[in-house]
């Protein structure tokens, strides 16, 4: 039986390239599998919004078909080893056609699979540049902020960053965005 190769990609946000994840996926796995792990790795919802992979620039090159959040859609079934990629090739990926969050996906290398390893998997990510919760800071405590309160940020015209506890206690029912590191 032919051993499946592993495709090692680097996925980065197109407009915040500092934020990236290295993801390995097997050749016989699908764009639907790839979509799911990208959504998880970049804190995108796995239950909402369409996404699509493109052979080149998002909107301007050949799309591989839409992928729905539940893993259905015309683009979900295509296998990674059927995309005709060679090392160094770049694709793009868009999550949420409205918010238009674009990613650059580079095939860094094709390698042999490791034994007893589940694919796809995230193997590394950018070094996080943490920011801190402003409510905790007022108490002279340094806690990593994991949320940005959209409502307070809009109102105060600056970014209001919070930890989970402070968001729940002091900003109950406010819309908030999870911060990606
Ligand atoms: Zn806090
Ligand atoms: Zn708030």
PDB file of C-alpha atoms and ligand atoms in Angstrom:
ATOM      1  CA  UNK A   1       0.000   0.000   0.000  1.00  0.00           C
ATOM      2  CA  UNK A   2       1.250   3.459  -0.874  1.00  0.00           C
ATOM      3  CA  UNK A   3       2.214   5.498   2.168  1.00  0.00           C
ATOM      4  CA  UNK A   4       0.482   8.837   2.332  1.00  0.00           C
ATOM      5  CA  UNK A   5       2.751  11.865   2.406  1.00  0.00           C
ATOM      6  CA  UNK A   6       2.343  14.686   4.872  1.00  0.00           C
ATOM      7  CA  UNK A   7       1.992  18.236   3.595  1.00  0.00           C
ATOM      8  CA  UNK A   8       3.546  20.829   5.921  1.00  0.00           C
ATOM      9  CA  UNK A   9       1.924  24.224   5.462  1.00  0.00           C
ATOM     10  CA  UNK A  10       2.466  27.604   7.035  1.00  0.00           C
ATOM     11  CA  UNK A  11      -0.765  29.575   7.317  1.00  0.00           C
ATOM     12  CA  UNK A  12      -0.533  33.293   8.118  1.00  0.00           C
ATOM     13  CA  UNK A  13      -3.065  36.082   8.297  1.00  0.00           C
ATOM     14  CA  UNK A  14      -2.566  38.087   5.103  1.00  0.00           C
ATOM     15  CA  UNK A  15      -2.808  41.487   6.788  1.00  0.00           C
ATOM     16  CA  UNK A  16      -1.222  40.505  10.128  1.00  0.00           C
ATOM     17  CA  UNK A  17       1.560  38.226   8.958  1.00  0.00           C
ATOM     18  CA  UNK A  18       3.067  38.081  12.450  1.00  0.00           C
ATOM     19  CA  UNK A  19       0.227  35.702  13.289  1.00  0.00           C
ATOM     20  CA  UNK A  20       0.898  32.276  11.791  1.00  0.00           C
ATOM     21  CA  UNK A  21       0.481  28.552  12.433  1.00  0.00           C
ATOM     22  CA  UNK A  22       2.359  25.576  10.960  1.00  0.00           C
ATOM     23  CA  UNK A  23      -0.111  22.848  10.090  1.00  0.00           C
ATOM     24  CA  UNK A  24       0.593  19.318   8.861  1.00  0.00           C
ATOM     25  CA  UNK A  25      -2.041  17.386   6.956  1.00  0.00           C
ATOM     26  CA  UNK A  26      -1.987  14.112   5.028  1.00  0.00           C
ATOM     27  CA  UNK A  27      -2.308  13.958   1.273  1.00  0.00           C
ATOM     28  CA  UNK A  28      -5.486  11.879   1.431  1.00  0.00           C
ATOM     29  CA  UNK A  29      -7.171  14.312   3.811  1.00  0.00           C
ATOM     30  CA  UNK A  30      -9.458  16.973   2.409  1.00  0.00           C
ATOM     31  CA  UNK A  31      -9.823  20.721   2.211  1.00  0.00           C
ATOM     32  CA  UNK A  32     -12.739  20.213   4.613  1.00  0.00           C
ATOM     33  CA  UNK A  33     -10.293  18.780   7.188  1.00  0.00           C
ATOM     34  CA  UNK A  34      -7.852  21.603   6.495  1.00  0.00           C
ATOM     35  CA  UNK A  35     -10.612  24.192   6.853  1.00  0.00           C
ATOM     36  CA  UNK A  36     -11.634  22.837  10.241  1.00  0.00           C
ATOM     37  CA  UNK A  37      -8.159  22.966  11.753  1.00  0.00           C
ATOM     38  CA  UNK A  38      -7.497  26.464  10.345  1.00  0.00           C
ATOM     39  CA  UNK A  39     -10.738  27.687  11.929  1.00  0.00           C
ATOM     40  CA  UNK A  40      -9.672  26.242  15.275  1.00  0.00           C
ATOM     41  CA  UNK A  41      -6.076  27.453  15.044  1.00  0.00           C
ATOM     42  CA  UNK A  42      -7.108  31.058  14.285  1.00  0.00           C
ATOM     43  CA  UNK A  43     -10.066  31.239  16.696  1.00  0.00           C
ATOM     44  CA  UNK A  44     -12.595  31.409  13.857  1.00  0.00           C
ATOM     45  CA  UNK A  45     -16.032  29.983  14.571  1.00  0.00           C
ATOM     46  CA  UNK A  46     -16.397  26.375  13.486  1.00  0.00           C
ATOM     47  CA  UNK A  47     -20.198  26.677  13.449  1.00  0.00           C
ATOM     48  CA  UNK A  48     -20.721  29.805  11.387  1.00  0.00           C
ATOM     49  CA  UNK A  49     -19.706  31.402   8.055  1.00  0.00           C
ATOM     50  CA  UNK A  50     -18.492  30.086   4.721  1.00  0.00           C
ATOM     51  CA  UNK A  51     -14.874  29.723   3.707  1.00  0.00           C
ATOM     52  CA  UNK A  52     -12.955  28.896   0.548  1.00  0.00           C
ATOM     53  CA  UNK A  53      -9.455  28.012  -0.615  1.00  0.00           C
ATOM     54  CA  UNK A  54      -8.084  29.710  -3.736  1.00  0.00           C
ATOM     55  CA  UNK A  55      -5.269  28.613  -6.032  1.00  0.00           C
ATOM     56  CA  UNK A  56      -3.880  32.165  -5.874  1.00  0.00           C
ATOM     57  CA  UNK A  57      -5.281  35.470  -4.665  1.00  0.00           C
ATOM     58  CA  UNK A  58      -8.636  35.357  -2.893  1.00  0.00           C
ATOM     59  CA  UNK A  59     -11.474  36.481  -5.232  1.00  0.00           C
ATOM     60  CA  UNK A  60      -9.074  36.844  -8.224  1.00  0.00           C
ATOM     61  CA  UNK A  61      -7.942  33.284  -8.892  1.00  0.00           C
ATOM     62  CA  UNK A  62      -9.574  29.884  -9.215  1.00  0.00           C
ATOM     63  CA  UNK A  63     -11.534  28.988  -6.098  1.00  0.00           C
ATOM     64  CA  UNK A  64     -11.714  25.357  -5.010  1.00  0.00           C
ATOM     65  CA  UNK A  65     -15.351  25.750  -3.926  1.00  0.00           C
ATOM     66  CA  UNK A  66     -17.214  26.920  -0.862  1.00  0.00           C
ATOM     67  CA  UNK A  67     -16.912  25.119   2.455  1.00  0.00           C
ATOM     68  CA  UNK A  68     -19.772  25.308   4.918  1.00  0.00           C
ATOM     69  CA  UNK A  69     -19.163  25.393   8.675  1.00  0.00           C
ATOM     70  CA  UNK A  70     -20.399  21.824   9.124  1.00  0.00           C
ATOM     71  CA  UNK A  71     -17.833  20.594   6.603  1.00  0.00           C
ATOM     72  CA  UNK A  72     -20.200  20.321   3.637  1.00  0.00           C
ATOM     73  CA  UNK A  73     -19.999  22.351   0.426  1.00  0.00           C
ATOM     74  CA  UNK A  74     -18.458  21.845  -3.007  1.00  0.00           C
ATOM     75  CA  UNK A  75     -14.920  22.666  -1.825  1.00  0.00           C
ATOM     76  CA  UNK A  76     -14.811  20.349   1.153  1.00  0.00           C
ATOM     77  CA  UNK A  77     -14.199  16.987  -0.542  1.00  0.00           C
ATOM     78  CA  UNK A  78     -11.120  17.807  -2.586  1.00  0.00           C
ATOM     79  CA  UNK A  79      -8.003  15.952  -1.390  1.00  0.00           C
ATOM     80  CA  UNK A  80      -4.804  17.794  -0.555  1.00  0.00           C
ATOM     81  CA  UNK A  81      -2.745  15.610  -2.922  1.00  0.00           C
ATOM     82  CA  UNK A  82      -5.119  16.442  -5.786  1.00  0.00           C
ATOM     83  CA  UNK A  83      -4.339  20.153  -5.699  1.00  0.00           C
ATOM     84  CA  UNK A  84      -1.132  19.730  -7.702  1.00  0.00           C
ATOM     85  CA  UNK A  85       0.978  21.591  -5.165  1.00  0.00           C
ATOM     86  CA  UNK A  86       4.745  21.433  -5.014  1.00  0.00           C
ATOM     87  CA  UNK A  87       6.993  22.729  -2.242  1.00  0.00           C
ATOM     88  CA  UNK A  88       7.069  26.519  -2.177  1.00  0.00           C
ATOM     89  CA  UNK A  89       3.608  26.921  -3.751  1.00  0.00           C
ATOM     90  CA  UNK A  90       1.165  29.346  -2.184  1.00  0.00           C
ATOM     91  CA  UNK A  91      -2.606  29.229  -1.911  1.00  0.00           C
ATOM     92  CA  UNK A  92      -4.941  31.621  -0.188  1.00  0.00           C
ATOM     93  CA  UNK A  93      -7.898  31.022   2.095  1.00  0.00           C
ATOM     94  CA  UNK A  94     -10.763  33.275   3.060  1.00  0.00           C
ATOM     95  CA  UNK A  95     -12.851  32.802   6.166  1.00  0.00           C
ATOM     96  CA  UNK A  96     -16.225  34.568   6.255  1.00  0.00           C
ATOM     97  CA  UNK A  97     -17.079  36.210   2.925  1.00  0.00           C
ATOM     98  CA  UNK A  98     -18.465  39.254   4.806  1.00  0.00           C
ATOM     99  CA  UNK A  99     -15.549  39.957   7.153  1.00  0.00           C
ATOM    100  CA  UNK A 100     -13.197  38.720   4.429  1.00  0.00           C
ATOM    101  CA  UNK A 101     -10.407  37.395   6.659  1.00  0.00           C
ATOM    102  CA  UNK A 102      -7.697  36.307   4.251  1.00  0.00           C
ATOM    103  CA  UNK A 103      -4.836  33.901   4.912  1.00  0.00           C
ATOM    104  CA  UNK A 104      -1.756  32.994   2.930  1.00  0.00           C
ATOM    105  CA  UNK A 105      -1.059  29.268   2.910  1.00  0.00           C
ATOM    106  CA  UNK A 106       2.424  28.184   1.843  1.00  0.00           C
ATOM    107  CA  UNK A 107       3.401  24.573   1.262  1.00  0.00           C
ATOM    108  CA  UNK A 108       6.802  24.490   2.970  1.00  0.00           C
ATOM    109  CA  UNK A 109       7.612  20.813   2.451  1.00  0.00           C
ATOM    110  CA  UNK A 110       6.261  17.349   1.809  1.00  0.00           C
ATOM    111  CA  UNK A 111       7.465  14.797   4.360  1.00  0.00           C
ATOM    112  CA  UNK A 112       6.907  11.242   5.554  1.00  0.00           C
ATOM    113  CA  UNK A 113       4.240  10.734   8.224  1.00  0.00           C
ATOM    114  CA  UNK A 114       5.323  10.133  11.793  1.00  0.00           C
ATOM    115  CA  UNK A 115       4.166   6.947  13.471  1.00  0.00           C
ATOM    116  CA  UNK A 116       1.148   7.098  15.743  1.00  0.00           C
ATOM    117  CA  UNK A 117       0.446  10.714  14.955  1.00  0.00           C
ATOM    118  CA  UNK A 118      -2.973  12.159  14.272  1.00  0.00           C
ATOM    119  CA  UNK A 119      -3.289  14.490  11.316  1.00  0.00           C
ATOM    120  CA  UNK A 120      -4.071  17.243  10.652  1.00  0.00           C
ATOM    121  CA  UNK A 121      -2.234  18.910  13.516  1.00  0.00           C
ATOM    122  CA  UNK A 122      -0.782  22.282  14.453  1.00  0.00           C
ATOM    123  CA  UNK A 123       2.971  21.836  14.984  1.00  0.00           C
ATOM    124  CA  UNK A 124       4.045  25.384  15.831  1.00  0.00           C
ATOM    125  CA  UNK A 125       2.879  28.966  15.967  1.00  0.00           C
ATOM    126  CA  UNK A 126       4.247  32.494  16.147  1.00  0.00           C
ATOM    127  CA  UNK A 127       5.695  33.700  19.433  1.00  0.00           C
ATOM    128  CA  UNK A 128       2.804  35.463  21.165  1.00  0.00           C
ATOM    129  CA  UNK A 129       3.083  39.141  22.019  1.00  0.00           C
ATOM    130  CA  UNK A 130       0.823  39.213  25.012  1.00  0.00           C
ATOM    131  CA  UNK A 131      -1.223  42.195  26.122  1.00  0.00           C
ATOM    132  CA  UNK A 132      -2.732  42.526  29.554  1.00  0.00           C
ATOM    133  CA  UNK A 133      -6.125  42.935  31.206  1.00  0.00           C
ATOM    134  CA  UNK A 134      -6.692  46.578  32.125  1.00  0.00           C
ATOM    135  CA  UNK A 135      -9.035  45.796  35.035  1.00  0.00           C
ATOM    136  CA  UNK A 136      -6.475  43.499  36.631  1.00  0.00           C
ATOM    137  CA  UNK A 137      -3.772  46.082  35.991  1.00  0.00           C
ATOM    138  CA  UNK A 138      -5.752  48.588  38.074  1.00  0.00           C
ATOM    139  CA  UNK A 139      -5.377  46.090  40.920  1.00  0.00           C
ATOM    140  CA  UNK A 140      -1.643  45.857  40.159  1.00  0.00           C
ATOM    141  CA  UNK A 141      -2.071  42.314  38.816  1.00  0.00           C
ATOM    142  CA  UNK A 142      -0.715  41.220  35.438  1.00  0.00           C
ATOM    143  CA  UNK A 143      -3.137  38.889  33.681  1.00  0.00           C
ATOM    144  CA  UNK A 144      -3.025  38.097  29.979  1.00  0.00           C
ATOM    145  CA  UNK A 145      -5.976  39.662  28.163  1.00  0.00           C
ATOM    146  CA  UNK A 146      -7.941  37.167  26.101  1.00  0.00           C
ATOM    147  CA  UNK A 147     -10.872  39.391  25.131  1.00  0.00           C
ATOM    148  CA  UNK A 148     -11.406  42.780  23.549  1.00  0.00           C
ATOM    149  CA  UNK A 149     -14.738  44.341  24.583  1.00  0.00           C
ATOM    150  CA  UNK A 150     -16.242  45.656  21.362  1.00  0.00           C
ATOM    151  CA  UNK A 151     -18.869  47.813  23.067  1.00  0.00           C
ATOM    152  CA  UNK A 152     -16.509  49.549  25.501  1.00  0.00           C
ATOM    153  CA  UNK A 153     -13.841  49.928  22.837  1.00  0.00           C
ATOM    154  CA  UNK A 154     -16.333  51.677  20.547  1.00  0.00           C
ATOM    155  CA  UNK A 155     -17.581  53.883  23.335  1.00  0.00           C
ATOM    156  CA  UNK A 156     -14.155  54.872  24.635  1.00  0.00           C
ATOM    157  CA  UNK A 157     -12.497  55.052  21.197  1.00  0.00           C
ATOM    158  CA  UNK A 158      -9.626  52.846  22.346  1.00  0.00           C
ATOM    159  CA  UNK A 159      -9.119  49.138  22.740  1.00  0.00           C
ATOM    160  CA  UNK A 160     -10.470  47.776  26.028  1.00  0.00           C
ATOM    161  CA  UNK A 161      -8.643  44.517  26.768  1.00  0.00           C
ATOM    162  CA  UNK A 162      -9.757  42.059  29.425  1.00  0.00           C
ATOM    163  CA  UNK A 163      -9.176  38.638  30.903  1.00  0.00           C
ATOM    164  CA  UNK A 164     -12.023  36.142  30.901  1.00  0.00           C
ATOM    165  CA  UNK A 165     -12.880  36.729  34.585  1.00  0.00           C
ATOM    166  CA  UNK A 166     -13.084  40.510  34.271  1.00  0.00           C
ATOM    167  CA  UNK A 167     -15.099  40.247  31.056  1.00  0.00           C
ATOM    168  CA  UNK A 168     -17.639  38.039  32.813  1.00  0.00           C
ATOM    169  CA  UNK A 169     -17.765  40.103  35.995  1.00  0.00           C
ATOM    170  CA  UNK A 170     -17.604  43.662  34.704  1.00  0.00           C
ATOM    171  CA  UNK A 171     -18.763  43.455  31.085  1.00  0.00           C
ATOM    172  CA  UNK A 172     -21.624  41.009  31.328  1.00  0.00           C
ATOM    173  CA  UNK A 173     -23.538  40.709  28.048  1.00  0.00           C
ATOM    174  CA  UNK A 174     -21.169  43.019  26.169  1.00  0.00           C
ATOM    175  CA  UNK A 175     -20.101  41.897  22.724  1.00  0.00           C
ATOM    176  CA  UNK A 176     -16.460  40.874  22.837  1.00  0.00           C
ATOM    177  CA  UNK A 177     -13.901  39.453  20.419  1.00  0.00           C
ATOM    178  CA  UNK A 178     -11.447  36.800  21.429  1.00  0.00           C
ATOM    179  CA  UNK A 179      -7.878  38.054  20.982  1.00  0.00           C
ATOM    180  CA  UNK A 180      -5.699  35.997  18.670  1.00  0.00           C
ATOM    181  CA  UNK A 181      -2.070  35.563  19.739  1.00  0.00           C
TER     182      UNK A 181
HETATM  183 ZN1  LIG B   1      -8.730  40.835  34.502  1.00  0.00          ZN
HETATM  184 ZN1  LIG B   2     -17.425  46.221  28.008  1.00  0.00          ZN
END
